[in-house]
């Protein structure tokens, strides 16, 4: 494959470093290789402003840019706000040689990082290599930006067919796109092929994701756990294991993996949010408050701030030891989010909890009344805020108000995150549909099932699975398992029965339930005889 030509005279670079002498030296070195268009930024605010106002092909950012944000946090913000396209190069310049700092930089996928001190030759080589990679994968990144995953696959195929530089990168991106498109077998073929040729963690991680997509959750967790033991520095596996354990209902193990990853790389906001939510859900207030303090403090006055982060933090700042902090944070929360209905409701929910904790029940009730009034008058409220409002109603013995709030939560419950689905399920248990078929009576063991009765049974099983899929409920899950036992008793080799079993397992795993082993009535009779 012939390498593309680079017109360096058209390359635009932003150099971000608080020291003017360093900025000048970097600009001089870039000019020596033909890059003439170089802008300067002395702090994080300036860097973000310039990226909003113009596009850059390369950003050279010092890790310790200022006291507000380091290079890793800036990269996270740039990606989140879509201020730096995938086609642009982001290089972190750092004097940190410690394991944790290097891991942090790698996790947020800068194109490279330069360890100080480095030579002009090192700078030239790294910049040129990163630009060349972007040029080769230009069409791939363009399709990714459009979320055109079929186009991503086609663009990757062109790079792979050239059998030149960055073929492995194209294979990785293609496999991820195939998983997004649910073309699971094709993705599995890539991951398996790469794993047999090279010891790359992403291929093994990808195969674990394939197993998860197939509903083989135990096998996926085992594969990821092996990778974690062999490559403890590979951070994606910690988040994957946290998600799989959460799906299996083991929230303690999920939190353990999140904390282990945070100890290696404390810069990941989404991981801290995940940890804070799980800790709050399980009643581990100290752990939840610790995680959410970091999230709230790091996102203040930025585009990444979320009102429910404040709400989760305040929910866990109850008790005498944190009362002063809670009052101060509630005041700041009201000031920062007073212009939105979500902010008003969240602030009143937080105040209701704090006042009730202080024994001021009338003040708590008044805060709930204010929140309910705004909720009723506002057409659309974030699901997370509504769930918290419903929960504080239940905590205060106002169950009817809680149900009214829960009934207004719009949209597909499956689009909520797992924690919100579980919490909503506790507030608003799903009732069986009025037209649900009653459990089917099966013939005694040893007698042949009637084909028409089997057909009716399969219809009832399909309807029960549809209901369970739309709203998970323990009673519905039990009824589905009973129908599955009947189905395996009547027609153990029928394709529809096997597919129904696979579907049940996927629904159960997604909602933190246990998978169901194929069982027949005949087997139960023989075991107890």
XYZ file of C-alpha atoms in Angstrom:
529
model
C 0.000 0.000 0.000
C 1.421 3.390 -1.017
C 1.381 5.970 1.768
C -0.651 9.123 1.071
C 1.124 12.435 0.692
C 0.782 15.031 3.435
C 0.606 18.731 2.635
C 2.062 20.032 5.901
C 1.608 23.654 4.863
C -2.157 23.197 5.337
C -1.915 21.539 8.755
C -3.339 23.663 11.605
C -1.889 23.064 15.076
C -2.931 24.300 18.513
C -0.142 24.296 21.115
C -1.417 24.371 24.712
C 1.112 24.914 27.491
C 1.191 27.379 30.373
C 4.855 28.207 29.759
C 5.452 30.661 26.920
C 8.990 29.414 26.326
C 7.734 25.851 25.779
C 5.050 27.027 23.355
C 7.641 28.961 21.362
C 10.051 25.993 21.238
C 7.295 23.626 20.037
C 6.193 26.074 17.331
C 9.787 26.417 16.119
C 10.257 22.645 15.909
C 7.007 22.232 13.986
C 8.070 24.939 11.538
C 11.242 22.974 10.788
C 9.148 20.097 9.387
C 6.927 22.430 7.367
C 4.026 23.130 9.741
C 3.588 26.899 9.744
C 0.038 27.386 11.057
C 0.379 27.161 14.830
C -1.911 28.838 17.388
C -1.228 29.133 21.120
C -3.252 28.504 24.291
C -1.959 29.186 27.802
C -4.781 27.537 29.776
C -7.772 25.216 29.526
C -10.310 28.001 28.986
C -8.312 29.367 26.065
C -7.906 25.916 24.516
C -11.640 25.182 24.668
C -12.501 28.642 23.286
C -10.183 28.230 20.313
C -11.515 24.740 19.565
C -15.063 26.124 19.573
C -14.109 28.919 17.201
C -12.036 26.926 14.728
C -10.878 23.494 13.692
C -7.395 22.068 14.260
C -5.657 19.113 12.672
C -3.339 18.653 15.657
C -3.602 19.633 19.337
C -0.403 19.450 21.401
C -1.539 19.701 25.031
C 0.567 19.708 28.185
C -0.804 17.309 30.778
C -0.592 19.908 33.576
C -2.050 22.756 31.567
C -3.480 24.637 34.567
C -5.162 24.106 37.919
C -8.637 23.758 36.375
C -8.200 20.764 34.079
C -5.370 18.469 33.092
C -4.787 17.178 29.572
C -6.782 14.008 30.094
C -9.832 15.900 31.374
C -9.556 18.346 28.481
C -9.520 15.497 25.980
C -12.604 14.059 27.667
C -14.361 17.452 27.431
C -13.372 17.926 23.795
C -14.754 14.510 22.869
C -17.950 15.031 24.893
C -18.674 18.451 23.367
C -17.721 17.298 19.841
C -15.117 20.057 19.614
C -12.399 17.751 18.312
C -13.311 15.448 15.409
C -11.928 11.925 15.205
C -9.930 13.035 12.187
C -7.877 15.409 14.384
C -4.741 14.403 16.288
C -4.519 14.911 20.076
C -1.053 14.518 21.611
C -0.510 14.782 25.367
C 2.848 16.178 26.487
C 3.755 15.084 30.012
C 6.626 14.700 32.417
C 4.708 12.005 34.305
C 6.368 8.630 34.138
C 4.290 6.998 36.847
C 2.179 4.001 35.945
C -1.143 5.608 36.899
C -0.627 8.734 34.814
C 0.454 6.823 31.723
C -2.553 4.502 32.053
C -4.876 7.518 32.402
C -3.535 9.060 29.235
C -3.897 5.834 27.276
C -7.468 5.205 28.432
C -8.897 8.334 26.873
C -7.301 7.444 23.575
C -5.057 10.346 22.663
C -3.268 9.577 19.450
C 0.038 9.535 21.322
C 1.823 11.002 24.322
C 5.275 12.525 24.546
C 7.290 12.050 27.737
C 9.456 15.033 28.654
C 12.231 15.653 27.881
C 11.974 14.801 24.190
C 13.965 15.849 21.165
C 12.884 17.699 18.054
C 13.257 14.412 16.193
C 10.893 12.668 18.642
C 8.305 15.422 18.169
C 8.581 15.292 14.389
C 8.284 11.499 14.280
C 5.236 11.331 16.573
C 3.344 14.142 14.841
C 4.027 12.748 11.362
C 3.049 9.202 12.372
C -0.232 10.398 13.927
C -1.093 12.534 10.895
C -0.348 9.641 8.552
C -2.679 7.351 10.511
C -5.482 9.925 10.319
C -4.921 10.268 6.587
C -5.082 6.506 5.972
C -8.224 6.118 8.105
C -9.822 9.368 6.922
C -12.881 7.736 5.317
C -13.352 5.458 8.338
C -13.436 8.405 10.742
C -15.798 10.306 8.441
C -18.322 7.441 8.523
C -17.921 7.089 12.297
C -18.729 10.787 12.715
C -21.953 10.213 10.749
C -22.793 7.064 12.771
C -22.962 5.251 9.431
C -21.738 1.878 10.678
C -22.373 0.043 7.417
C -20.235 2.741 5.798
C -17.598 2.231 8.511
C -17.399 -1.470 7.611
C -16.995 -0.674 3.909
C -14.323 1.972 4.581
C -12.420 -0.418 6.849
C -12.538 -3.114 4.170
C -10.761 -0.750 1.761
C -7.949 -0.200 4.259
C -7.705 -3.908 5.071
C -7.615 -4.912 1.394
C -4.589 -2.629 0.901
C -2.622 -4.820 3.355
C -0.566 -1.846 4.453
C -0.255 0.422 7.458
C -2.997 0.435 10.122
C -4.719 -2.732 8.905
C -5.020 -3.860 12.515
C -6.674 -0.566 13.500
C -9.147 -1.013 10.646
C -9.934 -4.569 11.800
C -10.629 -3.364 15.342
C -12.921 -0.542 14.194
C -14.696 -2.830 11.727
C -15.387 -5.448 14.413
C -16.823 -2.787 16.740
C -19.070 -1.505 13.942
C -20.242 -5.058 13.200
C -21.200 -5.520 16.859
C -23.153 -2.254 16.723
C -24.978 -3.602 13.649
C -25.656 -6.919 15.479
C -23.632 -8.769 12.854
C -22.259 -10.843 15.686
C -20.834 -13.817 13.788
C -18.814 -11.565 11.480
C -17.386 -9.667 14.452
C -16.556 -12.952 16.175
C -14.630 -14.100 13.103
C -12.404 -10.997 13.238
C -11.774 -11.245 16.978
C -10.947 -14.955 16.742
C -8.661 -14.484 13.737
C -6.720 -11.610 15.323
C -6.390 -13.452 18.649
C -4.791 -16.467 16.971
C -2.216 -14.248 15.217
C -1.415 -11.574 17.799
C -1.645 -11.197 21.561
C -3.775 -8.034 21.532
C -6.146 -7.471 24.466
C -8.837 -5.741 22.395
C -9.465 -8.886 20.349
C -10.052 -10.988 23.461
C -12.181 -8.235 24.960
C -14.175 -8.152 21.727
C -14.784 -11.886 21.854
C -16.120 -11.510 25.411
C -18.506 -8.867 24.059
C -19.595 -11.325 21.357
C -20.411 -13.897 24.035
C -22.385 -11.282 25.950
C -24.342 -10.349 22.800
C -25.187 -14.032 22.320
C -26.625 -14.178 25.827
C -23.767 -16.344 27.138
C -23.172 -14.101 30.129
C -21.289 -16.575 32.313
C -18.912 -17.459 29.491
C -18.400 -13.761 28.699
C -17.562 -12.995 32.331
C -15.124 -15.941 32.496
C -13.334 -14.820 29.324
C -13.073 -11.234 30.583
C -11.854 -12.368 34.028
C -9.026 -14.338 32.409
C -8.019 -11.286 30.379
C -8.138 -9.163 33.523
C -5.706 -11.495 35.294
C -3.291 -11.562 32.362
C -3.559 -7.868 31.417
C -4.509 -5.947 34.587
C -3.541 -2.653 32.918
C -6.230 -3.037 30.217
C -8.969 -0.829 31.660
C -11.899 -1.626 29.370
C -12.183 -5.097 30.869
C -12.939 -3.678 34.332
C -15.954 -1.764 33.011
C -17.122 -4.813 31.059
C -16.889 -7.028 34.146
C -18.734 -4.405 36.177
C -21.587 -4.397 33.647
C -21.811 -8.192 33.467
C -21.869 -8.574 37.251
C -24.515 -5.868 37.455
C -26.600 -7.763 34.906
C -26.256 -10.879 37.039
C -27.454 -8.949 40.084
C -24.085 -8.945 41.879
C -23.795 -5.209 42.499
C -21.051 -5.632 45.120
C -18.757 -7.325 42.583
C -19.634 -4.672 39.985
C -18.599 -1.898 42.373
C -15.379 -3.729 43.215
C -14.320 -3.778 39.553
C -15.212 -0.096 39.128
C -13.133 0.851 42.167
C -10.176 -1.209 40.965
C -10.267 0.583 37.614
C -10.614 3.965 39.318
C -7.516 3.229 41.398
C -5.561 2.725 38.160
C -7.109 5.634 36.260
C -9.029 8.169 38.339
C -9.935 10.394 35.395
C -13.011 8.572 34.054
C -16.218 10.472 34.892
C -18.640 7.865 33.548
C -17.019 5.167 35.667
C -17.352 7.312 38.788
C -20.993 8.025 37.943
C -21.635 4.307 37.531
C -19.970 3.561 40.874
C -21.893 6.331 42.618
C -25.253 5.118 41.268
C -24.650 1.506 42.302
C -23.396 2.493 45.751
C -26.408 4.760 46.252
C -28.784 2.030 45.105
C -27.304 -0.461 47.582
C -27.379 2.034 50.467
C -23.590 2.420 50.706
C -23.777 6.129 51.401
C -20.115 6.701 52.188
C -18.945 5.073 48.955
C -21.644 6.818 46.916
C -20.831 10.241 48.373
C -17.104 9.753 47.763
C -17.632 8.950 44.082
C -20.249 11.631 43.440
C -18.224 14.394 45.128
C -15.535 13.843 42.520
C -18.059 13.897 39.681
C -19.840 17.055 40.872
C -16.634 18.946 41.669
C -15.019 18.064 38.343
C -18.018 19.014 36.216
C -18.959 22.291 37.909
C -19.386 25.158 35.419
C -18.810 22.837 32.479
C -20.951 21.290 29.758
C -20.664 17.952 31.524
C -22.553 18.951 34.662
C -25.737 16.939 35.335
C -28.438 17.818 37.800
C -28.925 14.193 38.840
C -25.244 14.008 39.850
C -25.977 16.667 42.490
C -29.146 14.823 43.476
C -27.350 11.504 43.936
C -24.654 13.203 46.013
C -27.135 14.986 48.262
C -29.157 11.788 48.661
C -26.111 10.289 50.355
C -25.076 13.313 52.448
C -27.477 12.580 55.271
C -26.486 12.461 58.916
C -24.913 14.840 61.382
C -21.368 14.511 60.037
C -22.225 15.776 56.546
C -25.086 18.175 57.355
C -23.083 21.371 56.855
C -21.687 20.148 53.531
C -25.154 19.056 52.405
C -26.693 22.461 53.138
C -23.887 24.250 51.276
C -24.183 21.951 48.268
C -27.983 22.286 48.221
C -27.648 26.076 48.148
C -25.144 25.887 45.275
C -27.389 23.428 43.446
C -30.405 25.742 43.677
C -28.384 28.683 42.390
C -26.901 26.751 39.471
C -30.110 25.043 38.309
C -32.892 27.480 39.242
C -33.807 28.148 35.592
C -35.067 24.650 34.715
C -37.990 22.529 35.903
C -35.638 19.561 36.392
C -33.420 21.725 38.587
C -36.326 23.000 40.702
C -37.712 19.503 41.257
C -34.300 18.006 42.039
C -33.524 20.786 44.525
C -36.830 20.262 46.330
C -36.341 16.484 46.391
C -32.887 16.982 47.929
C -34.265 19.468 50.457
C -37.085 17.086 51.408
C -34.563 14.384 52.258
C -32.329 16.738 54.242
C -35.213 18.263 56.211
C -36.691 14.851 56.994
C -33.272 13.699 58.211
C -33.275 16.696 60.562
C -36.748 15.807 61.830
C -38.388 18.803 60.119
C -41.270 16.802 58.667
C -43.473 19.775 57.745
C -40.636 21.428 55.809
C -39.928 18.106 54.084
C -43.590 17.722 53.122
C -43.702 21.277 51.795
C -40.650 20.619 49.617
C -42.312 17.497 48.170
C -45.492 19.497 47.472
C -43.479 22.095 45.546
C -41.715 19.379 43.538
C -45.007 17.624 42.708
C -46.553 20.919 41.612
C -43.723 21.662 39.156
C -43.743 18.045 37.958
C -47.478 18.145 37.238
C -47.185 21.448 35.339
C -44.196 20.452 33.186
C -44.774 18.339 30.046
C -41.416 16.564 30.089
C -39.155 15.783 33.032
C -35.983 13.684 32.948
C -36.698 10.085 33.979
C -33.925 10.127 36.587
C -35.440 13.167 38.317
C -38.934 11.645 38.222
C -37.685 8.386 39.756
C -36.011 10.303 42.588
C -39.202 12.291 43.198
C -41.239 9.081 43.312
C -38.745 7.530 45.725
C -38.851 10.460 48.130
C -42.664 10.257 48.062
C -42.488 6.584 49.058
C -39.915 7.362 51.754
C -42.430 9.879 53.152
C -45.376 7.476 53.005
C -46.992 9.149 49.979
C -47.362 6.072 47.826
C -50.231 7.374 45.675
C -48.176 10.438 44.727
C -45.257 8.161 43.887
C -47.376 6.055 41.525
C -48.728 9.172 39.761
C -45.178 10.391 39.156
C -44.039 6.976 37.944
C -46.977 6.699 35.541
C -45.828 9.876 33.806
C -42.369 8.561 32.980
C -42.434 8.392 29.210
C -40.523 6.339 26.690
C -39.302 2.794 26.469
C -38.156 1.501 29.894
C -35.449 -0.471 28.089
C -33.794 2.820 27.113
C -33.246 3.701 30.784
C -30.001 2.610 32.353
C -30.095 -0.609 34.366
C -30.110 1.141 37.742
C -33.066 3.358 36.800
C -34.997 0.348 35.478
C -34.526 -1.487 38.749
C -35.541 1.530 40.816
C -38.574 2.218 38.643
C -39.590 -1.443 38.932
C -39.691 -1.135 42.729
C -41.965 1.904 42.490
C -44.201 0.735 39.672
C -44.484 -3.065 39.648
C -45.812 -4.323 36.343
C -49.254 -5.857 36.389
C -49.997 -8.850 34.133
C -51.781 -7.772 30.934
C -55.542 -8.293 30.941
C -55.417 -10.526 27.883
C -52.554 -12.716 29.120
C -53.258 -16.387 28.633
C -53.610 -18.513 31.793
C -50.963 -21.139 32.552
C -51.354 -24.173 30.331
C -51.988 -27.553 31.890
C -49.581 -30.176 30.571
C -50.381 -33.832 30.015
C -49.042 -36.273 32.563
C -45.436 -37.456 32.010
C -45.187 -40.290 29.542
C -48.193 -39.228 27.442
C -47.910 -37.564 24.051
C -48.760 -33.855 23.904
C -51.533 -32.748 21.566
C -50.115 -30.612 18.663
C -52.884 -28.031 19.059
C -52.261 -27.789 22.793
C -48.534 -27.357 22.136
C -49.263 -24.577 19.642
C -51.462 -22.797 22.222
C -48.723 -23.249 24.820
C -46.108 -21.663 22.529
C -48.441 -18.737 21.849
C -48.938 -18.230 25.576
C -45.182 -18.439 26.137
C -44.504 -15.848 23.423
C -47.087 -13.474 24.949
C -45.605 -13.961 28.429
C -42.097 -13.226 27.130
C -43.341 -10.076 25.400
C -44.866 -8.871 28.667
C -41.724 -9.735 30.654
C -39.544 -7.984 28.060
C -41.549 -4.769 28.322
C -41.504 -4.702 32.142
C -39.470 -7.071 34.283
C -41.292 -8.429 37.302
C -40.492 -11.367 39.601
C -43.992 -12.857 39.342
C -43.963 -12.620 35.562
C -40.516 -14.203 35.454
C -41.792 -17.131 37.558
C -44.782 -17.571 35.246
C -42.473 -17.567 32.207
C -40.258 -20.232 33.761
C -43.292 -22.412 34.437
C -44.368 -22.055 30.797
C -40.830 -22.892 29.680
C -40.916 -26.077 31.761
C -44.240 -26.984 30.151
C -42.826 -26.235 26.690
C -39.725 -28.352 27.202
C -41.953 -31.147 28.538
C -44.178 -31.011 25.466
C -41.643 -30.340 22.681
C -38.037 -30.300 23.927
C -36.515 -30.243 20.421
C -38.776 -27.630 18.847
C -36.854 -24.642 17.494
C -39.440 -22.231 18.952
C -38.960 -23.683 22.421
C -35.177 -23.354 22.273
C -35.433 -19.798 20.959
C -37.897 -18.918 23.717
C -35.444 -20.238 26.296
C -32.615 -18.128 24.834
C -34.864 -15.067 24.847
C -35.834 -15.608 28.479
C -32.157 -15.824 29.478
C -31.356 -12.581 27.686
C -34.249 -10.748 29.357
C -33.287 -12.131 32.777
C -29.606 -11.230 32.412
C -30.454 -7.704 31.262
C -32.577 -7.170 34.384
C -30.258 -8.781 36.913
C -32.110 -12.117 37.064
C -30.764 -15.674 36.874
C -30.655 -17.736 33.726
C -33.020 -20.717 33.588
C -31.813 -24.265 32.981
C -33.951 -26.306 30.569
C -36.216 -28.464 32.748
C -39.125 -30.819 32.045
C -42.023 -32.019 34.183
C -40.894 -35.567 33.504
C -37.446 -34.801 34.926
C -38.986 -33.325 38.068
C -41.202 -36.392 38.625
C -38.293 -38.815 38.206
C -36.064 -36.797 40.545
C -38.600 -36.864 43.379
C -39.801 -40.416 42.938
